[in-house]
XYZ file of C-alpha atoms in Angstrom:
342
model
C -68.952 60.379 -5.721
C -70.119 58.292 -8.667
C -70.206 54.667 -8.025
C -68.157 53.298 -10.155
C -70.330 50.061 -12.418
C -67.191 48.173 -12.692
C -64.970 46.989 -15.469
C -66.345 43.997 -17.650
C -63.922 42.603 -20.448
C -64.444 39.507 -22.935
C -62.810 37.809 -25.898
C -67.137 38.581 -27.977
C -66.839 42.802 -27.796
C -70.692 41.715 -30.239
C -72.101 39.982 -27.044
C -71.075 43.409 -25.173
C -72.402 45.755 -28.339
C -75.988 43.935 -27.381
C -75.734 44.016 -24.130
C -75.061 48.050 -24.643
C -77.827 48.544 -26.113
C -80.300 46.205 -24.977
C -79.486 48.092 -20.990
C -79.742 51.415 -22.574
C -83.264 50.942 -24.389
C -84.466 49.448 -21.231
C -83.810 52.601 -18.975
C -85.282 54.610 -21.556
C -88.650 52.647 -21.496
C -88.619 52.730 -17.743
C -89.628 56.503 -18.221
C -91.307 55.878 -21.715
C -94.834 56.191 -20.081
C -93.713 60.212 -18.306
C -92.049 61.157 -21.003
C -94.301 59.496 -24.488
C -96.391 62.620 -25.104
C -92.999 65.343 -25.200
C -90.642 62.859 -26.913
C -93.717 63.024 -29.642
C -93.947 66.783 -29.757
C -98.010 66.022 -29.687
C -100.890 67.152 -27.483
C -101.968 65.337 -25.433
C -103.879 61.878 -26.527
C -103.015 62.713 -29.967
C -100.329 60.030 -31.367
C -98.240 61.957 -34.537
C -98.387 59.688 -37.269
C -95.303 57.662 -38.053
C -93.539 59.301 -41.005
C -92.134 56.994 -43.623
C -92.933 53.655 -41.510
C -91.059 50.875 -42.524
C -88.722 52.699 -45.164
C -85.131 54.059 -46.069
C -85.707 57.259 -45.011
C -81.889 58.179 -46.305
C -83.259 59.094 -50.383
C -86.117 59.073 -51.633
C -89.041 61.142 -50.884
C -89.291 59.981 -47.644
C -85.355 62.498 -46.780
C -88.072 64.800 -45.245
C -88.043 63.360 -42.050
C -83.766 63.422 -41.805
C -84.123 67.097 -42.408
C -86.872 66.879 -39.113
C -84.250 65.726 -37.320
C -81.369 67.741 -37.872
C -79.235 63.873 -39.436
C -77.442 62.504 -42.018
C -79.668 59.550 -42.351
C -83.209 58.505 -40.609
C -84.361 55.475 -40.892
C -88.162 54.736 -39.224
C -87.605 50.685 -38.113
C -87.262 50.261 -34.519
C -83.349 49.833 -33.985
C -82.970 46.440 -31.642
C -79.867 44.894 -32.307
C -76.864 46.635 -33.188
C -73.617 44.989 -33.204
C -69.926 46.915 -33.428
C -66.726 46.340 -33.455
C -62.806 47.300 -34.812
C -59.110 46.721 -35.418
C -60.083 44.608 -38.054
C -56.310 43.356 -40.283
C -57.305 42.729 -43.499
C -55.486 39.586 -44.247
C -56.117 37.458 -41.292
C -58.691 35.117 -40.959
C -61.321 37.240 -39.313
C -63.833 34.442 -37.389
C -66.416 36.198 -36.020
C -67.997 37.719 -38.743
C -69.839 34.014 -38.173
C -71.350 35.018 -34.638
C -71.877 38.197 -35.703
C -74.143 36.695 -38.461
C -75.564 35.131 -36.349
C -76.891 37.715 -34.069
C -78.231 38.850 -36.563
C -78.165 42.737 -36.921
C -80.039 45.470 -38.501
C -77.021 47.622 -38.065
C -73.016 46.948 -37.788
C -70.700 50.101 -36.678
C -67.186 50.361 -37.009
C -65.681 52.133 -34.276
C -62.097 52.683 -35.928
C -59.638 50.517 -37.985
C -61.597 49.015 -40.578
C -58.739 47.430 -41.781
C -54.785 48.071 -40.922
C -52.829 49.694 -43.898
C -49.395 52.394 -43.118
C -49.245 54.690 -45.637
C -51.881 56.038 -48.215
C -52.949 55.850 -51.690
C -53.677 52.934 -53.622
C -52.522 50.437 -50.365
C -55.338 51.684 -49.018
C -56.823 51.205 -51.850
C -55.806 48.427 -51.764
C -56.657 47.051 -47.862
C -60.394 48.641 -47.908
C -61.054 46.383 -51.580
C -59.000 43.828 -49.629
C -61.563 43.400 -46.819
C -64.575 44.147 -48.888
C -63.543 40.216 -50.014
C -63.255 39.271 -46.516
C -66.015 36.046 -46.471
C -67.367 37.129 -43.674
C -67.934 40.774 -43.985
C -69.648 40.223 -47.677
C -71.767 38.169 -46.247
C -73.019 40.413 -44.110
C -73.038 43.650 -46.960
C -75.429 40.539 -49.006
C -78.152 40.687 -46.274
C -78.568 43.920 -46.436
C -77.357 45.168 -43.248
C -76.624 48.528 -42.500
C -73.152 49.635 -42.019
C -71.851 52.988 -40.820
C -68.585 54.256 -38.768
C -65.687 56.400 -38.272
C -61.645 55.220 -38.381
C -59.218 55.331 -36.370
C -55.079 55.732 -37.280
C -54.966 53.081 -39.462
C -57.713 53.262 -41.936
C -56.503 56.997 -41.942
C -53.279 55.508 -42.839
C -50.694 56.169 -40.155
C -50.294 55.340 -36.856
C -50.891 57.571 -33.848
C -51.379 60.229 -37.141
C -53.497 63.019 -36.506
C -54.660 66.248 -38.571
C -50.617 67.034 -39.735
C -51.068 63.754 -42.111
C -50.893 64.885 -45.844
C -52.931 62.090 -47.024
C -55.894 62.633 -45.412
C -58.273 64.339 -47.785
C -57.499 60.940 -50.311
C -58.036 59.081 -46.900
C -61.233 60.212 -46.060
C -62.792 59.717 -49.670
C -61.173 56.125 -49.584
C -62.941 55.106 -46.460
C -66.446 57.070 -47.385
C -66.362 54.872 -50.530
C -65.899 51.577 -48.836
C -68.258 52.477 -45.881
C -71.034 53.075 -48.750
C -70.131 50.062 -50.889
C -72.958 46.950 -51.038
C -75.493 49.859 -49.127
C -78.532 51.756 -50.344
C -77.516 54.391 -52.876
C -77.768 57.794 -50.656
C -79.308 61.095 -51.266
C -77.636 63.689 -53.363
C -77.789 66.244 -50.398
C -76.314 63.582 -47.375
C -73.551 62.523 -50.047
C -72.252 66.066 -50.417
C -72.278 66.701 -46.984
C -69.992 64.186 -46.130
C -67.119 64.829 -48.330
C -67.059 68.830 -47.859
C -66.660 67.962 -43.776
C -63.386 68.348 -42.378
C -63.529 64.975 -41.482
C -65.720 61.450 -41.425
C -67.854 62.468 -38.454
C -71.836 61.614 -38.750
C -75.329 60.444 -37.605
C -77.834 59.118 -37.786
C -81.359 57.753 -36.110
C -83.603 54.813 -36.331
C -87.061 54.270 -35.204
C -89.149 57.545 -34.000
C -89.771 58.898 -31.149
C -90.648 58.007 -27.950
C -88.213 54.638 -28.990
C -85.737 56.282 -30.997
C -81.939 55.976 -31.514
C -79.319 58.747 -31.777
C -75.813 57.306 -32.802
C -73.190 60.135 -33.466
C -70.212 59.308 -34.829
C -66.955 61.347 -33.962
C -64.121 61.971 -35.256
C -60.796 62.142 -33.663
C -58.111 62.269 -36.382
C -58.900 64.541 -39.266
C -58.415 67.720 -36.807
C -56.973 66.291 -33.760
C -54.148 68.056 -32.740
C -50.787 66.247 -31.954
C -49.552 64.559 -28.319
C -47.849 67.221 -25.874
C -44.840 65.232 -26.494
C -46.082 64.419 -30.242
C -46.183 60.644 -31.134
C -43.002 58.039 -33.046
C -45.602 55.407 -33.609
C -45.538 56.549 -36.661
C -42.406 56.590 -38.065
C -40.284 54.032 -38.788
C -37.840 52.570 -36.950
C -37.631 49.471 -34.357
C -40.383 49.492 -31.767
C -41.324 52.800 -32.395
C -45.153 52.193 -31.124
C -43.835 50.718 -28.110
C -41.566 53.636 -28.122
C -44.863 55.824 -28.602
C -46.547 54.011 -25.570
C -43.678 54.429 -22.945
C -43.791 58.082 -23.420
C -47.235 58.402 -23.139
C -47.674 56.801 -19.822
C -44.165 58.523 -18.595
C -45.834 61.874 -19.383
C -49.102 60.398 -16.954
C -47.161 59.470 -14.583
C -45.539 62.412 -14.258
C -48.489 64.540 -14.435
C -46.369 65.993 -17.934
C -49.270 67.555 -19.840
C -51.863 67.727 -17.227
C -52.573 71.250 -18.321
C -52.187 71.206 -22.525
C -54.493 72.716 -24.845
C -54.448 70.384 -27.460
C -57.827 69.429 -29.125
C -59.618 66.477 -30.324
C -62.575 67.206 -33.059
C -61.804 70.795 -34.036
C -64.247 73.306 -33.870
C -66.541 72.368 -37.292
C -67.125 69.287 -35.385
C -67.907 70.796 -31.768
C -70.336 73.254 -33.703
C -71.825 69.923 -34.759
C -72.214 68.012 -31.747
C -73.431 70.948 -29.976
C -76.239 70.705 -32.404
C -76.661 67.182 -32.344
C -77.324 66.906 -28.926
C -79.572 70.373 -28.004
C -82.971 69.252 -28.034
C -82.637 65.720 -29.618
C -85.512 63.342 -29.590
C -84.574 60.402 -28.699
C -84.695 57.986 -26.035
C -80.547 56.707 -26.446
C -78.054 58.715 -27.852
C -74.719 55.864 -28.756
C -71.643 58.780 -28.843
C -68.730 56.486 -30.890
C -65.457 57.872 -30.160
C -62.735 55.623 -31.896
C -60.457 56.454 -29.048
C -60.975 55.651 -24.852
C -62.892 58.646 -22.680
C -63.120 56.937 -20.024
C -59.215 54.991 -20.391
C -57.853 55.305 -17.226
C -54.385 53.428 -18.979
C -51.891 55.806 -20.361
C -50.487 53.996 -22.390
C -52.979 53.831 -25.163
C -54.433 56.371 -26.807
C -57.112 58.399 -25.366
C -59.250 62.100 -24.348
C -57.174 61.364 -21.337
C -54.231 62.672 -23.199
C -56.200 65.986 -24.340
C -57.546 67.077 -21.222
C -58.615 70.405 -22.359
C -60.424 68.105 -24.988
C -61.683 65.781 -22.725
C -63.186 68.433 -20.189
C -65.246 70.198 -23.054
C -66.915 66.760 -23.844
C -67.346 66.147 -20.429
C -69.132 70.082 -20.200
C -70.975 69.107 -22.897
C -72.611 66.348 -21.816
C -73.608 67.420 -18.309
C -74.658 70.245 -20.606
C -77.189 68.612 -22.772
C -77.188 65.115 -20.717
C -79.006 63.163 -23.720
C -80.791 60.458 -23.028
C -80.030 56.674 -22.552
C -76.339 58.361 -23.078
C -73.394 54.456 -24.434
C -70.124 55.982 -25.082
C -68.417 53.177 -27.472
C -64.822 52.735 -28.758
C -62.369 50.773 -30.716
C -58.665 51.195 -30.262
C -57.817 48.865 -27.587
C -57.800 45.241 -29.021
C -60.089 44.116 -25.648
C -63.766 44.303 -24.860
C -64.779 46.787 -22.000
C -67.520 47.620 -20.041
C -66.777 50.835 -17.624
C -68.646 53.776 -16.518
C -70.400 55.283 -13.932
C -73.860 56.477 -12.965
C -75.913 60.242 -11.730
C-alpha cells in the first residue's frame, strides 16, 4: 500500500509549479553523491567537460548535445525556476502574468488550453494571435523566457475531441507556430521532427548530469480514441459539456467501461515515450499530460476513463522508474497536488 500524500489546493498554480520543481531538485540532490559518476557516464575521479556550457543548443554548433540525449532540444543552463499553467481565455483579462513574471521563470510550460476556440481554421489562428497580444504574456516573451507546451481540447479546436477531429493537422501547425512565436530560431532537424509527428509531443533537457531536468510533453488528443460512450461535449446544443460530464460520472459510478480498451497516445507516441524513459540520465523527469493521470474525479476528462491506457502508462513508469518523477496536468481550472510515495 502506498501512503497518500494528500491534496493541496491553491488559486496560484504558479507557486505549485515552483514548489514541485524545488521538491524534485532537492530529492535528486540527496542521491547525487552516490550517482554522480554513473549519471555523468565518466570514469571514477574524472569529470566530463560541460559541452555547450552556457549556450542555447537548439541551434548552432552545439546541436549535437540534443542528439546525444535523444531529445528535441537541449540547454546546458541549469534549470531552477519553472512555471506552468493552462486554461487561458484569450479574450479575458489575465492578471496572473504579473506574479508569473515576478517569479522570473526560465521556462514556461503550457499544460493545455492556451486559448479557447470551438472551431479550427481562421478562428483558431485569430485566437492564438490574440493570446500573443495579451500584455502580460507578451512581456514574458520579450524577456526571453523559454516557452514549451502541449495542447488540450480547446486549443485543439473542439471540446472533448480526439483523433477523429478533421481539422487536427491544421490545428497542429497553428499550435506549433504559436509556441515558436518570439522564440529563438530552432534547428531545421527539430522543426522537421515536430512538423512530421502525429501530434505535438516533444522532449527537452535542461542542464547536465547529475543535475539534468528532462521535460516530456505528451499529446493526449491527436491519437486519442473516443470515450466508451462518445462525448457530446463538443456538440452545439445547450449545456452539452454538462451532459458529457454527467455521462462520464454515471459511467464511473456504474462501472461502465471498467475494461475499456480505448487508447490515449497512439502506438508511435507510446514507442517514443518508452525510448525517452529508457536509460535517461536526468535527475528530474517532468511529464506533462494535459488531462490528469491521478485524479479520482470522474466528471472531468482524465486517463481514468481509459483504464487500459492508464494501466499501460503506469506499467511503463514502473518499468523505467524515472528519477525525480513529477506529473503535471492542466484542464480542471484549479491547482492541486496529489500523489503517493513508494
